[in-house]
């Protein structure tokens, strides 16, 4: 049985818009990062500590976003994430961005756990257990 | 017969890096936008004029990037693009980012031509002709 | 008598750091914008409505930041703002960024109220009254 | 006798604009960084090497920008810089951003040379000699 998605609420910044009047598409990936950080924290895993204390990185190897409906400055978006796959060294998150009850965008990111030199490493057991999609 | 990809050279900015020491993944999409702009210009189509004079937009509806090898501050990257599909209202570009002879990333973006209100519109004939992948 | 500064709390995003391991200096100005937006809202003035309903802009004409101590990913910063001057068409805000009880940075921004074409306009009376530094 | 300013030409990116239709003010500081990098290179000092080989940083301790006239997507801006002061551990650059023959913005940044831990260090003699404003 899957967990419901983890979600955060983000107020759109002026800096995130472009001259089309809406949020510049690449900035959705920043929101994906924000919800990942908070999701890790909610599991008792500060991502900062994974980097600073365990000397591991979660390199982004693939990032996808499908845009459905634009949002703009001062909108409040709900950004949801779920883990959908976890392998020896990699993990896949999915995302939904919801504004005013409508899906603004959906996406995925795939990450590889690496050491500080970029070499893939097995995901540590406690991190794997905490992140596993079905429990 | 397909055209060879159109390419630009970009020097990586300090602002584009993150504390992992490499370019933050979302910034590749900004480079994709830079090469699209220059590709349009090379075809005699200033994208700025498409917005300002024809009142059309190219909304990003899908953006994908697969990261192979990180790059960092002051690296020079070659960013290539090609049109791989063009339909009634949409167009698909592919990209490659190459640094020091190695592929750093590959990606695609799909765009829909819209009016200023976001309503999809047929791609004007001259733009279609200029952008068509095989000629 | 001056009001105490208005403050918001911001969690530092990974995207905001650079390869020096700390927040890229220009991103402090984005935080200044975030606290301005929330300060306006706290006064019953949605800045978005000022743009969308009154067709006014607050153009930045000067921005200053003095950096005292770096902050990094996942730090929580308190960003304070106060209005220190308000004239016919312009307004000056000051800022402090505080992290772990220490001042990380201080700054100012000066803005001119303009119409949509960039022409300076007198600050509307209700906005002036709400923003006035001493009450 | 002072050197004339060093200058680079930058094409404005879509990502650099905001919903006011012009370049978001904080992005001028990124252009200041771009011209600094190229200015260092023109003096035979790759700033990247200063970081990677000498393990020094140029921390920004103050950044100022005065905005005169907005620029937008696809404009070409000329960004000029000069060294106006150099002390034991710090250096001050000034900047001008010029578009279509008009000054768009002027600014300054003050930097302190530090070691990797952020401790100020004397500017190495060769760097001082290369950067000195009058020669």
Short mmCIF file of C-alpha atoms in Angstrom, two decimals:
data_model
loop_
_atom_site.label_atom_id
_atom_site.label_comp_id
_atom_site.label_asym_id
_atom_site.label_seq_id
_atom_site.Cartn_x
_atom_site.Cartn_y
_atom_site.Cartn_z
CA UNK A 1 0.00 0.00 0.00
CA UNK A 2 1.41 3.35 -0.99
CA UNK A 3 1.75 6.33 1.27
CA UNK A 4 -0.23 9.40 0.31
CA UNK A 5 2.01 12.04 -1.24
CA UNK A 6 3.92 14.39 1.00
CA UNK A 7 3.08 18.04 0.30
CA UNK A 8 4.27 21.57 0.97
CA UNK A 9 2.69 24.91 0.23
CA UNK A 10 4.76 27.51 -1.62
CA UNK A 11 3.93 31.15 -2.32
CA UNK A 12 5.11 32.10 -5.82
CA UNK A 13 7.88 34.72 -5.80
CA UNK A 14 8.04 37.64 -8.21
CA UNK A 15 11.53 36.50 -9.19
CA UNK A 16 10.06 33.20 -10.38
CA UNK A 17 7.91 34.80 -13.09
CA UNK A 18 8.97 35.76 -16.58
CA UNK A 19 7.74 38.30 -19.08
CA UNK A 20 5.00 35.94 -20.26
CA UNK A 21 3.45 36.87 -16.88
CA UNK A 22 3.69 33.34 -15.47
CA UNK A 23 6.24 31.22 -13.64
CA UNK A 24 9.27 30.44 -15.78
CA UNK A 25 9.10 26.72 -16.50
CA UNK A 26 12.50 25.79 -15.06
CA UNK A 27 11.51 27.09 -11.64
CA UNK A 28 9.15 24.17 -11.10
CA UNK A 29 12.25 22.03 -10.60
CA UNK A 30 13.28 24.30 -7.73
CA UNK A 31 9.90 23.64 -6.11
CA UNK A 32 10.44 19.91 -6.62
CA UNK A 33 13.70 20.32 -4.69
CA UNK A 34 11.93 22.21 -1.90
CA UNK A 35 9.35 19.48 -1.40
CA UNK A 36 12.07 16.78 -1.52
CA UNK A 37 13.96 18.54 1.24
CA UNK A 38 10.87 18.79 3.42
CA UNK A 39 9.85 15.21 2.63
CA UNK A 40 13.27 13.98 3.78
CA UNK A 41 12.94 16.05 6.93
CA UNK A 42 9.48 14.60 7.60
CA UNK A 43 11.09 11.15 7.56
CA UNK A 44 13.72 12.17 10.08
CA UNK A 45 16.39 12.41 7.38
CA UNK A 46 17.77 15.92 7.01
CA UNK A 47 19.12 15.96 3.45
CA UNK A 48 21.70 18.45 4.63
CA UNK A 49 23.06 15.88 7.05
CA UNK A 50 23.19 13.27 4.30
CA UNK A 51 25.55 15.61 2.49
CA UNK A 52 27.48 17.03 5.42
CA UNK A 53 27.69 14.09 7.80
CA UNK A 54 27.54 11.08 5.47
CA UNK A 55 29.29 12.77 2.55
CA UNK A 56 26.71 11.50 0.08
CA UNK A 57 24.97 13.37 -2.73
CA UNK A 58 21.73 12.78 -4.57
CA UNK A 59 22.70 13.69 -8.10
CA UNK A 60 19.79 14.47 -10.40
CA UNK A 61 20.13 12.20 -13.44
CA UNK A 62 16.73 12.86 -14.98
CA UNK A 63 14.19 15.62 -14.53
CA UNK A 64 10.83 15.87 -16.28
CA UNK A 65 8.03 18.39 -15.98
CA UNK A 66 4.75 18.48 -17.90
CA UNK A 67 3.05 21.85 -17.66
CA UNK A 68 -0.75 21.92 -17.67
CA UNK A 69 -1.78 25.36 -16.50
CA UNK A 70 0.38 28.36 -15.67
CA UNK A 71 0.62 29.97 -12.25
CA UNK A 72 1.84 33.43 -11.44
CA UNK A 73 3.18 35.72 -8.73
CA UNK A 74 1.54 35.42 -5.34
CA UNK A 75 -0.36 32.25 -6.20
CA UNK A 76 -0.10 29.59 -3.54
CA UNK A 77 0.85 26.23 -4.97
CA UNK A 78 0.67 22.88 -3.26
CA UNK A 79 3.62 20.74 -4.31
CA UNK A 80 3.24 17.01 -3.70
CA UNK A 81 5.84 14.28 -3.96
CA UNK A 82 5.93 10.50 -3.71
CA UNK A 83 8.68 7.93 -4.06
CA UNK A 84 7.70 5.61 -6.90
CA UNK A 85 10.84 3.55 -7.33
CA UNK A 86 13.93 2.78 -5.33
CA UNK A 87 16.81 0.63 -6.59
CA UNK A 88 20.35 -0.20 -5.50
CA UNK A 89 21.72 3.26 -6.12
CA UNK A 90 18.82 5.28 -7.52
CA UNK A 91 15.47 6.67 -6.50
CA UNK A 92 12.56 8.14 -8.46
CA UNK A 93 10.21 10.80 -7.16
CA UNK A 94 7.01 12.01 -8.79
CA UNK A 95 5.49 15.44 -8.25
CA UNK A 96 2.27 17.32 -8.75
CA UNK A 97 1.87 21.08 -8.51
CA UNK A 98 -1.67 22.11 -7.67
CA UNK A 99 -3.03 25.65 -7.69
CA UNK A 100 -6.60 26.64 -7.00
CA UNK A 101 -7.70 23.01 -7.14
CA UNK A 102 -6.21 22.46 -10.61
CA UNK A 103 -3.09 20.56 -11.57
CA UNK A 104 -0.55 23.09 -12.82
CA UNK A 105 2.21 20.58 -13.55
CA UNK A 106 3.36 17.02 -13.02
CA UNK A 107 6.90 15.72 -13.02
CA UNK A 108 9.49 13.17 -12.07
CA UNK A 109 13.09 13.26 -11.00
CA UNK A 110 15.52 10.37 -10.86
CA UNK A 111 18.51 10.65 -8.53
CA UNK A 112 21.61 8.55 -7.98
CA UNK A 113 23.26 8.38 -4.60
CA UNK A 114 26.95 9.15 -5.03
CA UNK A 115 29.99 9.84 -2.92
CA UNK A 116 31.62 13.29 -3.00
CA UNK A 117 33.47 12.32 -6.16
CA UNK A 118 30.30 11.43 -8.04
CA UNK A 119 30.74 7.64 -7.83
CA UNK A 120 27.39 5.83 -7.39
CA UNK A 121 26.98 4.12 -4.03
CA UNK A 122 24.36 1.76 -2.60
CA UNK A 123 21.62 3.61 -0.80
CA UNK A 124 22.25 3.16 2.94
CA UNK A 125 19.76 0.76 4.56
CA UNK A 126 18.16 3.29 6.90
CA UNK A 127 17.60 5.78 4.09
CA UNK A 128 16.18 3.03 1.90
CA UNK A 129 13.83 1.91 4.65
CA UNK A 130 12.61 5.43 5.33
CA UNK A 131 12.05 6.25 1.65
CA UNK A 132 10.55 2.97 0.49
CA UNK A 133 7.29 3.68 -1.32
CA UNK A 134 5.23 0.92 0.26
CA UNK A 135 5.27 0.13 3.92
CA UNK B 1 17.22 14.64 -44.72
CA UNK B 2 17.63 16.29 -41.38
CA UNK B 3 19.56 19.45 -40.74
CA UNK B 4 22.56 19.17 -38.48
CA UNK B 5 21.80 20.56 -35.02
CA UNK B 6 22.12 24.27 -34.43
CA UNK B 7 24.59 25.06 -31.65
CA UNK B 8 25.73 27.85 -29.38
CA UNK B 9 28.63 28.08 -26.97
CA UNK B 10 27.92 29.17 -23.39
CA UNK B 11 30.37 29.97 -20.61
CA UNK B 12 29.06 28.65 -17.28
CA UNK B 13 28.28 31.41 -14.79
CA UNK B 14 29.12 31.22 -11.10
CA UNK B 15 25.46 31.91 -10.35
CA UNK B 16 24.53 28.72 -12.18
CA UNK B 17 26.43 26.45 -9.79
CA UNK B 18 25.23 25.06 -6.49
CA UNK B 19 26.94 23.89 -3.36
CA UNK B 20 27.57 20.45 -4.87
CA UNK B 21 30.16 22.39 -6.91
CA UNK B 22 28.41 21.82 -10.24
CA UNK B 23 25.69 23.45 -12.32
CA UNK B 24 22.28 23.24 -10.64
CA UNK B 25 20.23 20.87 -12.76
CA UNK B 26 17.36 23.29 -13.51
CA UNK B 27 19.74 25.72 -15.19
CA UNK B 28 20.18 23.41 -18.17
CA UNK B 29 16.66 24.43 -19.19
CA UNK B 30 17.81 28.04 -19.31
CA UNK B 31 20.55 27.03 -21.72
CA UNK B 32 17.98 25.19 -23.82
CA UNK B 33 16.07 28.47 -24.00
CA UNK B 34 19.23 30.34 -25.04
CA UNK B 35 19.93 27.98 -27.92
CA UNK B 36 16.25 28.08 -29.03
CA UNK B 37 16.41 31.88 -29.19
CA UNK B 38 19.57 31.82 -31.28
CA UNK B 39 18.24 29.02 -33.48
CA UNK B 40 15.12 31.07 -34.24
CA UNK B 41 17.31 34.06 -35.04
CA UNK B 42 19.46 31.96 -37.37
CA UNK B 43 16.28 31.15 -39.31
CA UNK B 44 15.39 34.83 -39.64
CA UNK B 45 12.68 34.52 -36.97
CA UNK B 46 13.39 36.68 -33.93
CA UNK B 47 11.43 34.97 -31.17
CA UNK B 48 11.02 38.38 -29.57
CA UNK B 49 9.14 39.56 -32.66
CA UNK B 50 6.92 36.47 -32.56
CA UNK B 51 5.84 37.64 -29.11
CA UNK B 52 5.84 41.38 -29.62
CA UNK B 53 4.65 41.73 -33.22
CA UNK B 54 2.56 38.61 -33.76
CA UNK B 55 1.33 38.34 -30.17
CA UNK B 56 2.07 34.63 -30.01
CA UNK B 57 3.76 32.64 -27.26
CA UNK B 58 5.58 29.33 -27.27
CA UNK B 59 4.38 27.84 -23.98
CA UNK B 60 6.57 25.05 -22.64
CA UNK B 61 4.29 22.05 -22.06
CA UNK B 62 6.97 19.47 -21.42
CA UNK B 63 10.62 19.71 -20.46
CA UNK B 64 13.00 16.79 -19.97
CA UNK B 65 16.68 16.67 -19.13
CA UNK B 66 18.87 13.62 -18.61
CA UNK B 67 22.12 14.47 -16.88
CA UNK B 68 25.20 12.44 -17.78
CA UNK B 69 28.18 14.34 -16.47
CA UNK B 70 28.28 17.51 -14.40
CA UNK B 71 29.84 20.76 -15.54
CA UNK B 72 30.98 23.65 -13.40
CA UNK B 73 31.85 27.33 -13.29
CA UNK B 74 33.84 28.64 -16.23
CA UNK B 75 33.41 25.49 -18.31
CA UNK B 76 32.44 26.21 -21.89
CA UNK B 77 29.49 24.14 -23.00
CA UNK B 78 28.24 23.62 -26.52
CA UNK B 79 24.46 23.46 -26.53
CA UNK B 80 22.88 21.90 -29.61
CA UNK B 81 19.25 21.83 -30.67
CA UNK B 82 17.19 20.26 -33.43
CA UNK B 83 13.51 20.28 -34.27
CA UNK B 84 12.32 16.69 -34.20
CA UNK B 85 8.55 17.09 -34.54
CA UNK B 86 6.19 19.80 -35.65
CA UNK B 87 2.40 19.47 -35.53
CA UNK B 88 -0.61 21.74 -35.94
CA UNK B 89 0.01 23.73 -32.79
CA UNK B 90 3.08 22.13 -31.18
CA UNK B 91 6.77 21.68 -31.76
CA UNK B 92 9.40 19.44 -30.16
CA UNK B 93 13.06 20.35 -29.80
CA UNK B 94 15.86 18.06 -28.66
CA UNK B 95 19.08 19.24 -27.06
CA UNK B 96 22.56 18.06 -26.24
CA UNK B 97 24.97 19.80 -23.90
CA UNK B 98 28.58 18.93 -24.65
CA UNK B 99 31.58 19.87 -22.54
CA UNK B 100 35.16 18.86 -23.21
CA UNK B 101 34.03 16.46 -25.91
CA UNK B 102 31.66 14.60 -23.58
CA UNK B 103 27.88 14.73 -23.44
CA UNK B 104 26.90 16.45 -20.22
CA UNK B 105 23.15 16.24 -20.75
CA UNK B 106 20.42 15.53 -23.27
CA UNK B 107 16.90 16.85 -23.27
CA UNK B 108 13.68 17.68 -25.03
CA UNK B 109 11.11 20.43 -24.77
CA UNK B 110 7.63 20.47 -26.25
CA UNK B 111 5.98 23.83 -26.88
CA UNK B 112 2.51 24.88 -27.91
CA UNK B 113 1.93 28.05 -29.89
CA UNK B 114 -0.70 30.12 -28.13
CA UNK B 115 -2.22 33.55 -28.30
CA UNK B 116 -1.67 36.02 -25.44
CA UNK B 117 -4.49 34.40 -23.49
CA UNK B 118 -2.93 30.95 -23.65
CA UNK B 119 -5.27 29.52 -26.29
CA UNK B 120 -3.46 27.16 -28.70
CA UNK B 121 -3.20 28.43 -32.26
CA UNK B 122 -2.02 26.86 -35.51
CA UNK B 123 1.63 27.50 -36.15
CA UNK B 124 1.83 30.20 -38.84
CA UNK B 125 2.92 28.82 -42.21
CA UNK B 126 6.16 30.79 -42.47
CA UNK B 127 7.27 29.72 -39.00
CA UNK B 128 6.35 26.12 -39.78
CA UNK B 129 8.31 26.21 -43.00
CA UNK B 130 11.37 27.70 -41.34
CA UNK B 131 11.33 25.25 -38.43
CA UNK B 132 10.46 22.05 -40.29
CA UNK B 133 13.03 19.39 -39.43
CA UNK B 134 13.62 18.06 -42.93
CA UNK B 135 13.97 20.23 -45.95
CA UNK C 1 7.65 56.37 16.82
CA UNK C 2 8.70 53.70 14.39
CA UNK C 3 7.05 50.36 13.96
CA UNK C 4 9.15 47.33 14.74
CA UNK C 5 10.35 45.65 11.55
CA UNK C 6 8.07 43.20 9.81
CA UNK C 7 9.68 39.77 9.44
CA UNK C 8 9.32 36.47 7.63
CA UNK C 9 11.14 33.20 8.02
CA UNK C 10 12.67 31.59 4.93
CA UNK C 11 14.26 28.18 4.56
CA UNK C 12 17.29 28.39 2.25
CA UNK C 13 16.85 26.42 -0.98
CA UNK C 14 19.57 24.30 -2.55
CA UNK C 15 19.09 26.28 -5.76
CA UNK C 16 20.07 29.44 -3.89
CA UNK C 17 23.58 28.22 -3.06
CA UNK C 18 26.65 28.40 -5.26
CA UNK C 19 29.84 26.41 -5.48
CA UNK C 20 31.41 28.43 -2.67
CA UNK C 21 28.96 26.40 -0.53
CA UNK C 22 26.92 29.42 0.54
CA UNK C 23 23.99 31.45 -0.75
CA UNK C 24 24.82 33.30 -3.96
CA UNK C 25 24.85 36.98 -3.03
CA UNK C 26 22.21 38.13 -5.54
CA UNK C 27 19.62 35.82 -4.00
CA UNK C 28 19.36 38.03 -0.91
CA UNK C 29 17.48 40.50 -3.09
CA UNK C 30 14.91 37.81 -3.83
CA UNK C 31 14.40 37.38 -0.09
CA UNK C 32 13.99 41.14 0.23
CA UNK C 33 11.22 40.87 -2.36
CA UNK C 34 9.56 38.03 -0.42
CA UNK C 35 9.45 40.01 2.80
CA UNK C 36 8.15 43.11 0.96
CA UNK C 37 5.30 41.08 -0.48
CA UNK C 38 4.34 39.70 2.92
CA UNK C 39 4.75 43.10 4.56
CA UNK C 40 2.32 44.64 2.04
CA UNK C 41 -0.09 41.79 2.69
CA UNK C 42 0.15 42.35 6.45
CA UNK C 43 -0.97 45.93 5.84
CA UNK C 44 -3.99 44.78 3.84
CA UNK C 45 -2.34 45.75 0.55
CA UNK C 46 -1.78 42.79 -1.74
CA UNK C 47 1.07 43.92 -3.97
CA UNK C 48 -0.40 41.72 -6.68
CA UNK C 49 -3.58 43.80 -6.60
CA UNK C 50 -1.56 47.01 -6.82
CA UNK C 51 -0.24 45.69 -10.12
CA UNK C 52 -3.32 43.94 -11.44
CA UNK C 53 -6.14 46.18 -10.23
CA UNK C 54 -4.48 49.58 -9.96
CA UNK C 55 -2.04 49.06 -12.83
CA UNK C 56 0.87 50.42 -10.80
CA UNK C 57 4.39 49.05 -10.45
CA UNK C 58 7.03 49.48 -7.79
CA UNK C 59 10.15 49.71 -9.92
CA UNK C 60 13.40 49.03 -8.06
CA UNK C 61 15.67 52.01 -8.64
CA UNK C 62 18.34 51.15 -6.10
CA UNK C 63 19.29 47.95 -4.33
CA UNK C 64 22.06 47.53 -1.77
CA UNK C 65 23.17 44.55 0.25
CA UNK C 66 26.04 44.35 2.73
CA UNK C 67 27.01 40.77 3.49
CA UNK C 68 28.29 39.99 6.98
CA UNK C 69 28.17 36.24 7.36
CA UNK C 70 27.26 33.59 4.82
CA UNK C 71 24.32 31.22 5.16
CA UNK C 72 23.81 27.95 3.37
CA UNK C 73 21.30 25.33 2.30
CA UNK C 74 18.64 24.45 4.82
CA UNK C 75 19.47 27.32 7.16
CA UNK C 76 16.43 29.21 8.34
CA UNK C 77 16.81 32.94 7.93
CA UNK C 78 14.68 35.65 9.43
CA UNK C 79 14.27 38.50 6.96
CA UNK C 80 13.14 41.80 8.44
CA UNK C 81 12.01 44.94 6.68
CA UNK C 82 11.03 48.48 7.64
CA UNK C 83 9.99 51.51 5.66
CA UNK C 84 12.49 54.26 6.37
CA UNK C 85 11.47 56.91 3.89
CA UNK C 86 8.45 57.71 1.77
CA UNK C 87 8.27 60.60 -0.70
CA UNK C 88 5.95 61.76 -3.45
CA UNK C 89 6.69 58.90 -5.79
CA UNK C 90 9.34 56.81 -4.01
CA UNK C 91 9.76 54.62 -0.98
CA UNK C 92 12.80 53.18 0.79
CA UNK C 93 12.87 49.88 2.65
CA UNK C 94 15.65 48.56 4.84
CA UNK C 95 16.30 44.89 5.52
CA UNK C 96 18.16 42.62 7.87
CA UNK C 97 18.78 38.93 7.33
CA UNK C 98 19.39 37.08 10.58
CA UNK C 99 20.51 33.47 10.90
CA UNK C 100 21.26 31.68 14.15
CA UNK C 101 21.07 34.95 16.06
CA UNK C 102 23.66 36.65 13.87
CA UNK C 103 23.18 39.29 11.19
CA UNK C 104 23.94 37.68 7.85
CA UNK C 105 23.25 40.77 5.75
CA UNK C 106 21.72 44.22 5.75
CA UNK C 107 20.30 46.10 2.82
CA UNK C 108 18.09 48.76 1.34
CA UNK C 109 15.93 49.08 -1.72
CA UNK C 110 14.46 52.24 -3.20
CA UNK C 111 11.36 51.94 -5.38
CA UNK C 112 9.45 54.36 -7.56
CA UNK C 113 5.74 53.95 -8.11
CA UNK C 114 5.07 54.01 -11.84
CA UNK C 115 2.24 53.37 -14.26
CA UNK C 116 2.44 50.43 -16.66
CA UNK C 117 4.58 52.50 -19.02
CA UNK C 118 7.17 53.26 -16.36
CA UNK C 119 6.13 56.86 -15.75
CA UNK C 120 6.48 57.86 -12.06
CA UNK C 121 3.19 58.53 -10.30
CA UNK C 122 2.30 59.90 -6.88
CA UNK C 123 1.90 57.18 -4.31
CA UNK C 124 -1.87 56.76 -3.75
CA UNK C 125 -2.99 58.16 -0.39
CA UNK C 126 -4.17 54.87 1.10
CA UNK C 127 -0.91 53.12 0.21
CA UNK C 128 1.08 56.03 1.62
CA UNK C 129 -0.90 55.95 4.84
CA UNK C 130 -0.46 52.20 5.26
CA UNK C 131 3.27 52.27 4.53
CA UNK C 132 4.24 55.39 6.45
CA UNK C 133 7.12 54.57 8.78
CA UNK C 134 5.84 56.36 11.84
CA UNK C 135 2.27 56.21 13.00
CA UNK D 1 46.11 57.18 -15.32
CA UNK D 2 43.14 54.88 -15.20
CA UNK D 3 42.48 52.05 -17.59
CA UNK D 4 39.34 52.31 -19.67
CA UNK D 5 36.64 49.96 -18.36
CA UNK D 6 36.68 46.35 -19.44
CA UNK D 7 33.44 45.34 -21.16
CA UNK D 8 31.48 42.33 -22.30
CA UNK D 9 28.34 42.03 -24.37
CA UNK D 10 25.46 39.94 -22.98
CA UNK D 11 22.23 38.93 -24.70
CA UNK D 12 19.35 39.08 -22.21
CA UNK D 13 17.81 35.67 -21.51
CA UNK D 14 14.08 35.04 -21.22
CA UNK D 15 14.72 33.52 -17.80
CA UNK D 16 16.13 36.85 -16.63
CA UNK D 17 12.87 38.74 -17.14
CA UNK D 18 9.96 38.98 -14.74
CA UNK D 19 6.26 39.61 -15.16
CA UNK D 20 6.83 43.37 -15.29
CA UNK D 21 8.21 42.55 -18.73
CA UNK D 22 11.76 43.62 -17.91
CA UNK D 23 14.89 42.10 -16.38
CA UNK D 24 14.42 41.23 -12.71
CA UNK D 25 16.62 43.63 -10.78
CA UNK D 26 18.71 41.02 -8.97
CA UNK D 27 19.93 39.57 -12.25
CA UNK D 28 22.12 42.61 -12.89
CA UNK D 29 24.42 41.26 -10.19
CA UNK D 30 24.83 38.08 -12.21
CA UNK D 31 25.96 40.18 -15.17
CA UNK D 32 28.41 41.99 -12.88
CA UNK D 33 29.82 38.56 -12.02
CA UNK D 34 30.08 37.64 -15.72
CA UNK D 35 32.07 40.74 -16.56
CA UNK D 36 34.31 40.24 -13.49
CA UNK D 37 35.14 36.72 -14.65
CA UNK D 38 36.02 37.91 -18.14
CA UNK D 39 37.96 40.88 -16.80
CA UNK D 40 40.08 38.55 -14.66
CA UNK D 41 40.63 36.32 -17.68
CA UNK D 42 41.69 39.31 -19.78
CA UNK D 43 44.39 40.00 -17.17
CA UNK D 44 45.68 36.44 -17.38
CA UNK D 45 44.05 35.53 -14.04
CA UNK D 46 41.41 32.84 -14.41
CA UNK D 47 39.18 33.37 -11.39
CA UNK D 48 38.47 29.65 -11.45
CA UNK D 49 42.16 28.98 -10.88
CA UNK D 50 42.24 31.46 -8.01
CA UNK D 51 39.62 29.28 -6.35
CA UNK D 52 40.78 25.85 -7.45
CA UNK D 53 44.56 26.22 -7.45
CA UNK D 54 45.17 28.92 -4.85
CA UNK D 55 42.20 28.04 -2.66
CA UNK D 56 41.15 31.65 -2.34
CA UNK D 57 37.67 33.15 -2.64
CA UNK D 58 36.45 36.63 -3.47
CA UNK D 59 33.54 36.96 -1.06
CA UNK D 60 31.06 39.68 -1.97
CA UNK D 61 30.72 41.93 1.07
CA UNK D 62 28.75 44.73 -0.56
CA UNK D 63 26.71 44.93 -3.73
CA UNK D 64 24.92 48.01 -5.05
CA UNK D 65 22.91 48.60 -8.20
CA UNK D 66 21.14 51.77 -9.29
CA UNK D 67 18.61 51.12 -12.03
CA UNK D 68 18.06 53.86 -14.62
CA UNK D 69 16.20 52.27 -17.49
CA UNK D 70 14.85 48.75 -17.83
CA UNK D 71 16.01 46.26 -20.43
CA UNK D 72 14.18 43.19 -21.61
CA UNK D 73 14.49 39.82 -23.34
CA UNK D 74 16.80 39.72 -26.34
CA UNK D 75 18.27 43.14 -25.72
CA UNK D 76 22.03 43.21 -25.99
CA UNK D 77 23.65 44.91 -23.04
CA UNK D 78 27.22 46.08 -22.74
CA UNK D 79 28.47 45.52 -19.19
CA UNK D 80 31.53 47.50 -18.20
CA UNK D 81 33.69 47.16 -15.12
CA UNK D 82 36.63 48.98 -13.57
CA UNK D 83 38.63 48.49 -10.40
CA UNK D 84 38.29 51.65 -8.35
CA UNK D 85 39.91 50.64 -5.08
CA UNK D 86 42.22 47.92 -3.88
CA UNK D 87 43.30 47.50 -0.26
CA UNK D 88 45.10 44.90 1.81
CA UNK D 89 42.35 42.33 1.60
CA UNK D 90 39.56 43.99 -0.37
CA UNK D 91 38.79 45.26 -3.83
CA UNK D 92 36.03 47.45 -5.24
CA UNK D 93 34.65 47.19 -8.76
CA UNK D 94 32.26 49.60 -10.45
CA UNK D 95 29.92 48.66 -13.29
CA UNK D 96 27.80 50.23 -15.98
CA UNK D 97 25.18 48.43 -18.00
CA UNK D 98 24.51 50.11 -21.32
CA UNK D 99 21.74 49.22 -23.74
CA UNK D 100 20.99 51.02 -27.00
CA UNK D 101 23.42 53.81 -26.07
CA UNK D 102 21.70 54.50 -22.75
CA UNK D 103 22.84 53.65 -19.25
CA UNK D 104 20.48 51.00 -17.90
CA UNK D 105 22.20 50.64 -14.52
CA UNK D 106 25.30 51.45 -12.52
CA UNK D 107 26.70 49.55 -9.60
CA UNK D 108 29.54 48.60 -7.32
CA UNK D 109 30.65 45.45 -5.58
CA UNK D 110 33.18 45.14 -2.78
CA UNK D 111 34.93 41.81 -2.29
CA UNK D 112 37.23 40.43 0.36
CA UNK D 113 39.84 37.84 -0.49
CA UNK D 114 39.47 34.92 1.92
CA UNK D 115 40.76 31.42 2.39
CA UNK D 116 38.40 28.47 2.02
CA UNK D 117 37.22 28.98 5.59
CA UNK D 118 36.21 32.58 4.98
CA UNK D 119 39.16 34.16 6.78
CA UNK D 120 40.36 37.37 5.06
CA UNK D 121 43.80 37.13 3.51
CA UNK D 122 46.13 39.66 1.92
CA UNK D 123 45.63 39.91 -1.82
CA UNK D 124 48.57 38.08 -3.44
CA UNK D 125 51.06 40.45 -5.04
CA UNK D 126 50.59 39.26 -8.62
CA UNK D 127 46.82 39.59 -8.39
CA UNK D 128 47.17 43.03 -6.83
CA UNK D 129 49.51 44.13 -9.57
CA UNK D 130 47.25 42.88 -12.32
CA UNK D 131 44.11 44.43 -10.83
CA UNK D 132 45.52 47.77 -9.74
CA UNK D 133 43.37 50.55 -11.15
CA UNK D 134 46.14 52.82 -12.34
CA UNK D 135 49.21 51.62 -14.10
#
